XYZ file of C-alpha atoms in Angstrom:
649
model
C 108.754 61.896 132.336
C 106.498 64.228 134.491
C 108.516 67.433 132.999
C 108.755 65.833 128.957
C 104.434 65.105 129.424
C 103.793 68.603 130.993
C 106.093 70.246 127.860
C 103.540 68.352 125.142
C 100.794 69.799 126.964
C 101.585 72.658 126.863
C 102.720 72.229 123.071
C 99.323 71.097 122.708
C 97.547 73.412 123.807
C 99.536 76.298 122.262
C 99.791 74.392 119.094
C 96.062 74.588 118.892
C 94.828 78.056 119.939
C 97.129 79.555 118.427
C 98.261 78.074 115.101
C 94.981 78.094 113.825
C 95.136 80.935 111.211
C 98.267 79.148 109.743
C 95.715 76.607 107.861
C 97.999 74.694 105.789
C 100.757 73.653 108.948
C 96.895 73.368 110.750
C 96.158 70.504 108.262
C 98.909 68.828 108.511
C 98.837 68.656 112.748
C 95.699 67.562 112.259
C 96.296 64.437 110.771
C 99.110 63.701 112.416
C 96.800 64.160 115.331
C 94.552 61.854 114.292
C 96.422 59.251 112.809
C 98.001 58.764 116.628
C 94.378 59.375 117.780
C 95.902 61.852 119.958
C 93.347 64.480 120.961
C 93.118 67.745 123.952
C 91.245 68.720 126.735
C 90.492 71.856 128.883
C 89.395 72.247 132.703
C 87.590 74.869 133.833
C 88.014 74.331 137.742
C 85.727 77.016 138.825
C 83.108 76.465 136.385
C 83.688 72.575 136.421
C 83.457 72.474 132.887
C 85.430 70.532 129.850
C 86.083 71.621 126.604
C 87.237 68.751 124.238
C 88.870 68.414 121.013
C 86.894 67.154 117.944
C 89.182 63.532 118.056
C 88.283 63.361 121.574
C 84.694 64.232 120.728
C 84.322 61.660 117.936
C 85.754 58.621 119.919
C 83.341 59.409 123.271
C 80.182 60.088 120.614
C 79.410 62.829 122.525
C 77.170 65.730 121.350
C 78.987 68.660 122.360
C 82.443 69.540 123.024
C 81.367 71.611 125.877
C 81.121 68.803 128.926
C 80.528 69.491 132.601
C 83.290 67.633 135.069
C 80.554 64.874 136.140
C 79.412 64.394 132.171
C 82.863 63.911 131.520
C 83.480 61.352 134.662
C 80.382 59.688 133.833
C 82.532 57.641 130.458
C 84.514 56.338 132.767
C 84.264 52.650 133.217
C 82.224 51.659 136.762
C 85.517 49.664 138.346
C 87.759 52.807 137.362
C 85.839 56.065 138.209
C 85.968 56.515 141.881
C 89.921 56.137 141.402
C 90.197 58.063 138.617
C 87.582 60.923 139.377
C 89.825 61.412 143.261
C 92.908 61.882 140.898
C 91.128 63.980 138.059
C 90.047 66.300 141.328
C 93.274 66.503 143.088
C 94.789 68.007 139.936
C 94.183 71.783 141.260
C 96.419 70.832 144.507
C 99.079 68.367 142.621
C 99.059 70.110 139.188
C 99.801 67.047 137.225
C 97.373 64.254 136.441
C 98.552 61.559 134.280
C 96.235 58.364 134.209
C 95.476 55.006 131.566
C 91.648 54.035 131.643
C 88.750 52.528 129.873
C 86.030 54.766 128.645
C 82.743 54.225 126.724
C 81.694 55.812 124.083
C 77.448 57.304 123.675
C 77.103 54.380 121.564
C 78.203 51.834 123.843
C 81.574 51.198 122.165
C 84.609 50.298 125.218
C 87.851 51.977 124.411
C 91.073 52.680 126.600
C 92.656 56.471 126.624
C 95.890 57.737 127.503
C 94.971 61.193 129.569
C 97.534 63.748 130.970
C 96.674 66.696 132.237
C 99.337 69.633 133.599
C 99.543 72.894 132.231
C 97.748 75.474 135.004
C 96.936 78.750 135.054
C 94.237 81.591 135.655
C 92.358 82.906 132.920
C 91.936 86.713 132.587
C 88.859 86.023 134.836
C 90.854 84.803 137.049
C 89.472 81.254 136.832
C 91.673 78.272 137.299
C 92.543 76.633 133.778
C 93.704 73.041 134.096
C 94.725 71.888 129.528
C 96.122 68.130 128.735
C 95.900 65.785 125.931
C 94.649 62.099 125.307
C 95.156 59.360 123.350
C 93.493 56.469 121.967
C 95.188 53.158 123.061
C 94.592 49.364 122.135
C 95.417 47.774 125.428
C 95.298 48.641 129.037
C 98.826 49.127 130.377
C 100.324 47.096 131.866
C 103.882 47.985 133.910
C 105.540 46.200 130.607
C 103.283 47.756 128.549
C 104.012 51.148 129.813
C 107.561 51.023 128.659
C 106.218 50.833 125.376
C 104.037 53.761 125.770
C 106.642 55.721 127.065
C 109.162 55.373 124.031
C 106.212 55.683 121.728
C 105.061 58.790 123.915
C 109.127 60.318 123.796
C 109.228 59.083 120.391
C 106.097 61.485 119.273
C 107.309 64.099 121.643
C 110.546 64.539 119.368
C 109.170 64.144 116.061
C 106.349 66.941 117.173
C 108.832 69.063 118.829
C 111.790 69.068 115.888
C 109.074 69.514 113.070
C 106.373 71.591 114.488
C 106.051 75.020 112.204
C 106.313 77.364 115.049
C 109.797 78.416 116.718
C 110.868 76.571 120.428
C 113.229 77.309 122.599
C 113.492 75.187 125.795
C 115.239 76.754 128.899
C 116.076 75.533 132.251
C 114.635 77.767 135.237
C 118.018 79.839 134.942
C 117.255 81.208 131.647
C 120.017 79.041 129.968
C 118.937 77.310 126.324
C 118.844 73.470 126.565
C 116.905 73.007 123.067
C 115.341 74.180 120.205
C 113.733 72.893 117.090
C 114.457 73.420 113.599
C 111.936 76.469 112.845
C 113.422 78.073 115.978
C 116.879 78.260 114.234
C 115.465 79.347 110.514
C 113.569 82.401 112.365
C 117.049 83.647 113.602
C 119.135 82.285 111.256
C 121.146 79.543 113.243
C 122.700 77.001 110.692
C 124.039 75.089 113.659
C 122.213 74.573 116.921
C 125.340 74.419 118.887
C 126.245 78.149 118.394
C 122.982 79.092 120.436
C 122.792 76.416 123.387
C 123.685 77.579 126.537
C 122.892 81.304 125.953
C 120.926 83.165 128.778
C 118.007 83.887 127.951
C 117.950 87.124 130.572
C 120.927 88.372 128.582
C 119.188 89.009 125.377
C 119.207 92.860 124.563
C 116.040 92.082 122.467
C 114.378 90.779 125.669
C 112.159 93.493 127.532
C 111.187 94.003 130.834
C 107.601 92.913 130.897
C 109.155 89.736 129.248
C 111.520 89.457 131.965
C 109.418 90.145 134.613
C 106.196 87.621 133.302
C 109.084 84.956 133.334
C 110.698 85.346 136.933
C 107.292 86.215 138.429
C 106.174 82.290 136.577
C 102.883 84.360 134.542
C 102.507 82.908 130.837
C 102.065 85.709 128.664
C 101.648 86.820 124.866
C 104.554 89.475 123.125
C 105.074 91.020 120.061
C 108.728 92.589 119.942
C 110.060 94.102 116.755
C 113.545 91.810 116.987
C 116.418 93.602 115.876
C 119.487 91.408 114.570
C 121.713 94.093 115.095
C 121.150 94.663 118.291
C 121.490 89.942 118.938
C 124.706 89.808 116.929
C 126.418 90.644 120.726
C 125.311 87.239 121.754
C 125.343 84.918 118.049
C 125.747 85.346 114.687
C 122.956 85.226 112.811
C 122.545 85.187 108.584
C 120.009 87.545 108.671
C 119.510 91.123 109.486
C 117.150 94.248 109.909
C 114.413 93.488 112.131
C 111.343 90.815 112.631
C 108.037 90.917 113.532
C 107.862 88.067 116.128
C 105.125 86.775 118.728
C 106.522 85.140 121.682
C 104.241 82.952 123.646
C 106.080 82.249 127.011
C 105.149 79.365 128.941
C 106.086 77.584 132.516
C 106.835 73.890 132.798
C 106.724 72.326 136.446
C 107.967 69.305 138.122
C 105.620 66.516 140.078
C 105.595 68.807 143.342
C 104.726 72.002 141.306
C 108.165 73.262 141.122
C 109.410 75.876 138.500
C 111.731 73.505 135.967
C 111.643 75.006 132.651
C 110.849 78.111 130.424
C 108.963 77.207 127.276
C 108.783 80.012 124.369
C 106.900 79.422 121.211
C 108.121 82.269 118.687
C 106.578 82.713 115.324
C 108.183 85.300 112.769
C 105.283 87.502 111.382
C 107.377 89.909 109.315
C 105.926 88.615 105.945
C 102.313 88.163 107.199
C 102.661 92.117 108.604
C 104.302 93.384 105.409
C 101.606 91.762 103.384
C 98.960 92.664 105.071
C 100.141 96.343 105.731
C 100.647 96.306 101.791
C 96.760 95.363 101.703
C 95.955 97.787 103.719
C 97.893 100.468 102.572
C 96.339 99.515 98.850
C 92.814 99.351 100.472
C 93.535 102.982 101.867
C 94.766 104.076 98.616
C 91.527 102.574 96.627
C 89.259 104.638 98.976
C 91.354 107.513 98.164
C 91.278 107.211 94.438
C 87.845 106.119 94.762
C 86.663 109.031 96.261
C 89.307 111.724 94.611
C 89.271 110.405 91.030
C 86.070 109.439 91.400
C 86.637 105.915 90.274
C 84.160 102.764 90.933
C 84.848 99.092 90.849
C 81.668 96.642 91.066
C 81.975 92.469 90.514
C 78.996 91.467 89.095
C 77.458 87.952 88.240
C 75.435 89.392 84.885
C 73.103 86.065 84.989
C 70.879 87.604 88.318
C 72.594 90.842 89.012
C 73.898 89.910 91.995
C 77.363 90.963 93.287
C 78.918 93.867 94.891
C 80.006 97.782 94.253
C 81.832 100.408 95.939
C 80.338 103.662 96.347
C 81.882 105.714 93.777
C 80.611 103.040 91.437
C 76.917 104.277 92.312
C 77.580 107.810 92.446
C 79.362 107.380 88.846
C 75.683 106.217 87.361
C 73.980 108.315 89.064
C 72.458 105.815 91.407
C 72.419 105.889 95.504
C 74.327 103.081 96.813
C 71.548 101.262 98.789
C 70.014 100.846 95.411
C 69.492 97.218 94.566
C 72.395 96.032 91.914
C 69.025 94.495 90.272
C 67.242 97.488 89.634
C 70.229 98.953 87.598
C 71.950 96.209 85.980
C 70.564 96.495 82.561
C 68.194 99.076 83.152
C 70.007 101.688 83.545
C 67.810 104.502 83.847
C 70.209 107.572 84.230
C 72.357 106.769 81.471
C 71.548 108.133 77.398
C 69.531 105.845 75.426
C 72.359 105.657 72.887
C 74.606 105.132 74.971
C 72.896 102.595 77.127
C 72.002 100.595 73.687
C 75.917 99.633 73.307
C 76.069 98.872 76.905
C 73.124 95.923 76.456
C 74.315 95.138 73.462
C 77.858 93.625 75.298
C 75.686 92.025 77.659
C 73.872 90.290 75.162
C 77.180 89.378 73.551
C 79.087 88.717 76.807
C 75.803 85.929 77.806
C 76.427 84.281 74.336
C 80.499 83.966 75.306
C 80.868 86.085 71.611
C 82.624 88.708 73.538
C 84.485 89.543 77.119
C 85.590 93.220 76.779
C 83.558 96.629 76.922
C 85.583 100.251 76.823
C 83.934 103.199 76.146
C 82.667 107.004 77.292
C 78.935 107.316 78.376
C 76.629 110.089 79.438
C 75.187 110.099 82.318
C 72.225 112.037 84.076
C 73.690 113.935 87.741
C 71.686 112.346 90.622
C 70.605 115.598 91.244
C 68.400 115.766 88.624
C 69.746 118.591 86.678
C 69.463 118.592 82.670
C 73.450 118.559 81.762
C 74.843 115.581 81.129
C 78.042 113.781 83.018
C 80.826 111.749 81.163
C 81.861 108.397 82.743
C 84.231 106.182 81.039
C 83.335 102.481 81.705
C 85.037 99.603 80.897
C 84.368 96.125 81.446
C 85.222 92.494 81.422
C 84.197 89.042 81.519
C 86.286 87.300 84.337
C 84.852 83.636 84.925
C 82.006 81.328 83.657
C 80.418 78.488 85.309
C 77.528 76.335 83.957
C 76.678 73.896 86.673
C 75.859 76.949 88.890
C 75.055 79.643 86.208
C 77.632 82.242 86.472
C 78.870 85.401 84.571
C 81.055 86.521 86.356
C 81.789 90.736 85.326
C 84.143 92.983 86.559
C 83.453 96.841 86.389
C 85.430 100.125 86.508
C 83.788 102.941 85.516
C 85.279 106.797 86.445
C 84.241 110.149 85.961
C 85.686 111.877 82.839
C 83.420 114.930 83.314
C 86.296 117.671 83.774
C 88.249 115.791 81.226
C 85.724 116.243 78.702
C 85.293 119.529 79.942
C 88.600 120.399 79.745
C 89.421 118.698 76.399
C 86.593 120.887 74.981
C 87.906 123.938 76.553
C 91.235 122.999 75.053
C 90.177 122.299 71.467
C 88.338 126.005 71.615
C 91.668 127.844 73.161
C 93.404 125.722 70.389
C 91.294 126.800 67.642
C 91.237 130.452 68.953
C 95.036 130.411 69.255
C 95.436 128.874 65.632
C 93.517 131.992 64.416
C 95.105 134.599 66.169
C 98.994 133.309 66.628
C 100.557 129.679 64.949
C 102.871 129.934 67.908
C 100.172 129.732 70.642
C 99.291 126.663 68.123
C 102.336 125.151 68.997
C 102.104 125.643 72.712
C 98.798 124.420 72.856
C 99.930 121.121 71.173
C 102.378 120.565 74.044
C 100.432 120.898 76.586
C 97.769 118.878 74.896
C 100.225 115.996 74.581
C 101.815 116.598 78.342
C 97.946 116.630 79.638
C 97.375 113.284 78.042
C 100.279 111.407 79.068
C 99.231 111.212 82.655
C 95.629 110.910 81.335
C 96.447 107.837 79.873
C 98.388 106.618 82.132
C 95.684 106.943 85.092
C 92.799 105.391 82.415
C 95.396 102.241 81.719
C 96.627 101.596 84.993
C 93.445 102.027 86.529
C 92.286 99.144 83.823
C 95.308 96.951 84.410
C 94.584 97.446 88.551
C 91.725 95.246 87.988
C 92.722 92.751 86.401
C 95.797 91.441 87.979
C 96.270 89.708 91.121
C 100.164 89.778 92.068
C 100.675 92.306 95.190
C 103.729 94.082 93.301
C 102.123 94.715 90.519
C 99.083 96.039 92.032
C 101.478 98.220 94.503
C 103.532 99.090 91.121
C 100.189 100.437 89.434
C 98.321 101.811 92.070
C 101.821 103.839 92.508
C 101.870 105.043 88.959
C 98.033 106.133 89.406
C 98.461 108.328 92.105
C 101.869 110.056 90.585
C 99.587 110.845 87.529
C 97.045 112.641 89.562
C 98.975 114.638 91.886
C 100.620 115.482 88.297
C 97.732 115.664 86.425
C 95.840 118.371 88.989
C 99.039 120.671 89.280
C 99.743 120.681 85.571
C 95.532 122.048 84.778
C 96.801 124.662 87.467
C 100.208 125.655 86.040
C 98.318 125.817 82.809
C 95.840 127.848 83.694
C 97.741 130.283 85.111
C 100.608 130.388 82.561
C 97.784 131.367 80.237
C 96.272 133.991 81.911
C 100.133 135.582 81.924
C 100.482 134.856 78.109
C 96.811 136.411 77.446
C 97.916 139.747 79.201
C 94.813 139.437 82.008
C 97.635 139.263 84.793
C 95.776 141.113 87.653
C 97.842 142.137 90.109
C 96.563 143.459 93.324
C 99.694 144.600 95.503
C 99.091 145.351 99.314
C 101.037 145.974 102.234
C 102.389 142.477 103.573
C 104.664 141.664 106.772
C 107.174 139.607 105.598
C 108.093 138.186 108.931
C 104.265 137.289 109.468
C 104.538 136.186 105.601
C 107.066 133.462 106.017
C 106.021 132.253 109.477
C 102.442 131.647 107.767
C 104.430 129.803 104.890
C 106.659 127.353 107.575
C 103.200 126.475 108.817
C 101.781 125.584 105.856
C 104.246 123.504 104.552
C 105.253 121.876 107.661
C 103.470 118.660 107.832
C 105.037 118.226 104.206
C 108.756 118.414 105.354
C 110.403 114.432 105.586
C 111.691 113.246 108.997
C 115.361 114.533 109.839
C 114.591 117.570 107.949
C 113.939 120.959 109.558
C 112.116 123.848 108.089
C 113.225 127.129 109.271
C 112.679 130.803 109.146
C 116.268 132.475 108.098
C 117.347 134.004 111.308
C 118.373 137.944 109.847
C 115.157 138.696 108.560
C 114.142 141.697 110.126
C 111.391 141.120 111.976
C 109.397 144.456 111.411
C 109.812 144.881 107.566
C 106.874 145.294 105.339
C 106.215 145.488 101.689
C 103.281 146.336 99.206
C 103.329 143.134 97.163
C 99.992 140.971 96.067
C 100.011 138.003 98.485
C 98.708 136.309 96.084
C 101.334 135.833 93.498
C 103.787 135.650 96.538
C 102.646 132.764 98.348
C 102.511 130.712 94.949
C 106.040 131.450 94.103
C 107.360 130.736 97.825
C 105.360 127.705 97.667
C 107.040 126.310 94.530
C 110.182 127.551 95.834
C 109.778 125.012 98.790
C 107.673 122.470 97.485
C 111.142 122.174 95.550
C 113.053 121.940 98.505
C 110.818 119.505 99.958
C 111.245 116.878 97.190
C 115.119 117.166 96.952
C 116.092 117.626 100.678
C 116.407 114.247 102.518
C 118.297 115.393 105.275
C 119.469 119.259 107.298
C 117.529 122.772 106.981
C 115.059 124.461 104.556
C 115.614 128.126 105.303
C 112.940 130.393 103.920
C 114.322 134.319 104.563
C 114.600 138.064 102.813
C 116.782 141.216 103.189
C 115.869 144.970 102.455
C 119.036 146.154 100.473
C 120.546 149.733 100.475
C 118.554 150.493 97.738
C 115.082 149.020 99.107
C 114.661 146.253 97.108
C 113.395 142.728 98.502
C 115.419 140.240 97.967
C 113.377 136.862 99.186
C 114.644 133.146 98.701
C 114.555 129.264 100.245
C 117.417 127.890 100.777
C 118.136 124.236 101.569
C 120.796 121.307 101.972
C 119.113 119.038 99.389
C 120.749 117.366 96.077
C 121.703 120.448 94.522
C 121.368 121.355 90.812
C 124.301 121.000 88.092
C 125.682 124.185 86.761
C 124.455 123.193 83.560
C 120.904 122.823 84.551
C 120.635 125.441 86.536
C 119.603 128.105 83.801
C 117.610 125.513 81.853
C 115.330 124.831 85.463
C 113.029 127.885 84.427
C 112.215 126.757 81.108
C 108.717 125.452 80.315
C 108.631 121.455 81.015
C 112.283 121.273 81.970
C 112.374 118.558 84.522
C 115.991 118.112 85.851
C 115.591 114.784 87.353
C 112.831 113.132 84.909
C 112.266 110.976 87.680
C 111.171 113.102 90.539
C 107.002 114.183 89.970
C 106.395 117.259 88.284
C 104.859 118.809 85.325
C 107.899 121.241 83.888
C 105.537 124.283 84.451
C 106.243 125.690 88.591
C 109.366 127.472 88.054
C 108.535 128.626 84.405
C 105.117 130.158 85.840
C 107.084 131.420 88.984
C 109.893 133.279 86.470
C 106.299 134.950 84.549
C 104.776 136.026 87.989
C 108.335 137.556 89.448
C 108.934 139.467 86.012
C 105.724 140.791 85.506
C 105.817 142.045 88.993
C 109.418 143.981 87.733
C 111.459 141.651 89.502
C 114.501 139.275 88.457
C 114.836 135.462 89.684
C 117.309 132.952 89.812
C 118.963 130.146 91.370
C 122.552 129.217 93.102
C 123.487 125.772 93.633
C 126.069 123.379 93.870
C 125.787 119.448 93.410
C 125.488 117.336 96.669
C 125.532 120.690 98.776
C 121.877 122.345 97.827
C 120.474 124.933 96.484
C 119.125 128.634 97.099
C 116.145 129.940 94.722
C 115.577 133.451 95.420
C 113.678 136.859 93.501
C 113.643 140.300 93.999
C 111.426 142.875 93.958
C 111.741 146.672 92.520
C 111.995 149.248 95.363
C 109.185 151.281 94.480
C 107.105 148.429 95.989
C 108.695 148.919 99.846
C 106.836 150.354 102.359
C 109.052 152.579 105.462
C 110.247 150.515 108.311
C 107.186 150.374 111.496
């Protein structure tokens, strides 16, 4: 009985420390809890204070739950407390104390409890804890009585222990399994107890050391092991497989004379608790990032008083400082154009009288520097809940900068219209990469929208995905652009000087280092001379090598990127990157320099980096190309005329 009451309290007390964040299984324990009137209690031997549960509190009346040993003694009925209070103070020396009593409550009220007290151990003060639990009873008990109370008491134990929404496993002071309840054997995937009991608990290759060692040396402790089914299926077969997050809580059960008699372990699986909160943090990371790179800002506004709350960006995107009051620029407004902030009231007004809930549109905006130019934002806005008990208008906000998009669409119309005078085919161009700017324009402006108005984790994760693909594609394709145009123009400036190649490539491997995926190795071709040098602009040759191995990068999961370069017979550089990625089709691999050729349409890109890197090599008087072979890799490499090699040093 001694062993069965000391294994409650310590359910009890783990139950109630540490299932508190799981609120809904919290609930339920709860009334269970106080339906049997069934409530805890802590001893703090060295500080001879109690700490009681709130049933416990409620049936004594008292006013805290925070009761010195003497308060605490002091409910005790007169004819019972001298026995009682030698027991309740012998407990450091027995370690059990398991007692029926009458107590009264503040307001006079007579009651009996049901007290047992036997879980001990030192707090990391090195205090001596003493936890047990209580219950409400009817009746003293008498010796038939306490029959009763014992079935009832073995009764709740089961019931408690089989449905309890945290994993245990009950050993005997050998390690072997006697029991475990029904959560324990969903966590592992058991469909039958049977096929677990009697395994050693010492023998478990998921089991570490400090586990081990807490367990023999009799110290309760707290773990967090990332289980691996793999690795278990040498002891049982379990239905499910990779690995789990769990917490293992292990406890020590004792016998009336303080003996060792059983290892309690309380596991709970936190793998979809970690993934979804890594998932919210890894979106919260991401919404910083695009915050502060796309220069995007969110607010959630209640338009009634103008209270609510904003991210930075959101500010700077006004032209506001952040510590400014949401007040003082809800509907005021004082940076924005008249016009502009006109339309702006105007869906206020509307969104107040519940006429309208949406707002997109392209405002100009005065710098917080104070500077006479004029800023594009893009705001758009929507009505998201409306209460009229407690007046509330509830508005959600994302506004972004479109500054350099307005920019850049203005610089695009006037190379347009200059190109439509001068050549109809530099018309054409211009129209494609009109349309290829604004498909990732578009797809940043909606997505962003959408990412605000949703709530389900994938789809957030699916969008905020989407978002970030668009800019990294977005920002190379203005660059690829740019530069492809200054080639078609005829203002390629080329600036050669003497380079060492060795030096060269060992400067490139560094750079692109950090960028290289796990199991792949980035390498510096091992019969490149080390002392050869050429006159070549450094320029134009660290953009090509870089799209050479930002190439690699992407389609090399797995061996070597080799960057590397002879000096032939005849002097000319031949340079190239090599690697043991996907490799390219023989039918692609001439199409792969053409302007917005994307081999695999589902690999990032804007069409442009080998195009612009076949311009830059052939303007320089070199040639380019490509070998490659499907599931085997590929090897881009260029060469260089001779006239442009400088004598061996």
């Amino acid at each position: 009985m001694v062993s069965v009451i000391t294994f409650f309290v310590y359910l009890s007390t783990y139950y109630f420390t540490t299932i508190q964040n799981m609120q809904t299984d919290n609930e339920r324990y709860k009334k269970m809890a106080s339906l049997a009137q069934i409530g805890w209690w802590e001893v703090n031997f060295t500080t001879e204070q109690c700490l009681i549960s709130e049933t416990l509190l409620k049936a004594l009346g008292a006013k805290s739950e925070l009761l010195s040993i003497d308060e605490l003694m002091s409910t005790i009925r007169q004819d019972y407390r001298k026995r009682i209070a030698d027991e309740f103070l012998s407990i450091p020396k027995k370690g059990v104390f398991e007692q029926t009593f009458p107590v009264s409550s503040r307001h006079g009220n007579i009651f009996w409890i049901h007290c047992a007290l036997s879980m001990k151990e030192e707090n990391e003060q090195g205090q001596l804890i003493v936890t047990g639990y209580s219950q409400r009873i009817e009746n003293p008990v008498t010796e038939g009585d306490q029959c009763v109370w014992s079935q009832r008491s073995e009764k709740l134990f089961h019931d408690i222990f089989t449905n309890i929404p945290v994993g245990l496993e009950l050993y005997n002071k050998e390690g072997m399994l006697l029991d475990c309840n029904n959560r324990n054997l969903e966590i592992f995937g058991v469909g039958d107890k049977n096929r677990i009991i009697g395994l050693n608990l010492f023998e478990s290759p998921n089991m570490t050391r400090d586990i081990h060692e807490s367990l023999r040396a009799g110290r309760p402790g707290t773990f967090h092991l990332k289980y691996d089914f793999d690795e278990e299926r040498r002891l049982f077969q379990s239905e499910r497989r990779g690995v789990m997050d769990l917490d293992i809580r292990s406890l020590m059960l004792y016998d009336a004379e303080d003996n060792l008699s059983n290892y309690l372990l309380v596991n709970i699986d936190n793998t979809e608790r970690n993934n979804a909160l890594s998932k919210v943090h890894d979106f919260e990371n991401f919404f910083s990032i695009i915050s502060d790179y796309s220069k995007v800002g969110y607010a959630k506004i209640n338009l009634l008083d103008h209270t609510g709350f904003a991210v930075r960006q959101w500010y700077r995107n006004l032209g506001e400082s952040h510590d400014t009051p949401l007040a003082d620029i809800i509907g005021i407004f004082s940076h924005m154009h008249p016009d502009d902030r006109k339309s702006v009231l105007d869906f206020y007004e509307k969104a107040k009288a519940g006429t309208e809930r949406f707002f997109d549109g392209d405002l100009r905006i005065r710098p917080a520097d104070g500077s006479d130019r004029w800023n594009w934002i893009h705001k758009s806005s929507m009505v998201t809940a409306y209460q009229s008990p407690n007046p509330r208008l509830e508005l959600v906000e994302v506004n972004y900068d479109i500054t350099v998009q307005k920019e850049t669409e203005a610089e695009l119309r006037a190379a347009r219209d200059k190109a439509e005078e001068s050549n109809r085919l530099k018309s054409a161009f211009l129209a494609n990469i009109s349309h290829e700017i604004r498909t990732p324009l578009n797809a940043i402006v909606g997505f962003s929208d959408l990412l605000m108005t949703v709530d389900d984790p994938a789809e957030q994760e699916e969008f905020r995905r989407t978002i970030q693909k668009n800019n990294t594609l977005l920002l190379q394709l203005f660059s690829d652009i740019i530069d492809l145009s200054k080639i078609d123009a005829g203002s390629f400036e080329y600036m050669p000087k003497p380079v060492c190649l060795y030096q060269f490539c060992a400067m490139m491997v560094q750079k692109m280092r950090n960028k290289v995926p796990e199991g792949v190795e980035l390498q510096i071709d091992e019969d490149s001379p080390l002392d050869a040098w050429f006159s070549a602009d450094s320029g134009y040759l660290n953009q090509v090598v870089t799209n050479f191995m930002s190439n690699a990068i992407k389609f090399t999961h797995r061996g070597t990127i080799t960057v590397g370069y002879r000096i032939d017979a005849r002097q000319q550089l031949e340079m190239f990157v090599e690697d043991t990625g996907i490799g390219i089709s023989i039918e692609n691999q001439e199409a792969v320099f053409d302007r917005f050729m994307k081999v695999d349409s589902f690999v990032q890109g804007t069409g442009l980096g080998l195009p612009l890197c076949k311009s830059i090599i052939e303007k320089m008087g070199g040639h380019i190309g490509v070998i490659s072979e499907l599931g085997k890799g590929s090897r881009f490499w260029f060469t260089l005329p001779a006239f442009s090699c400088i004598p061996t040093r």
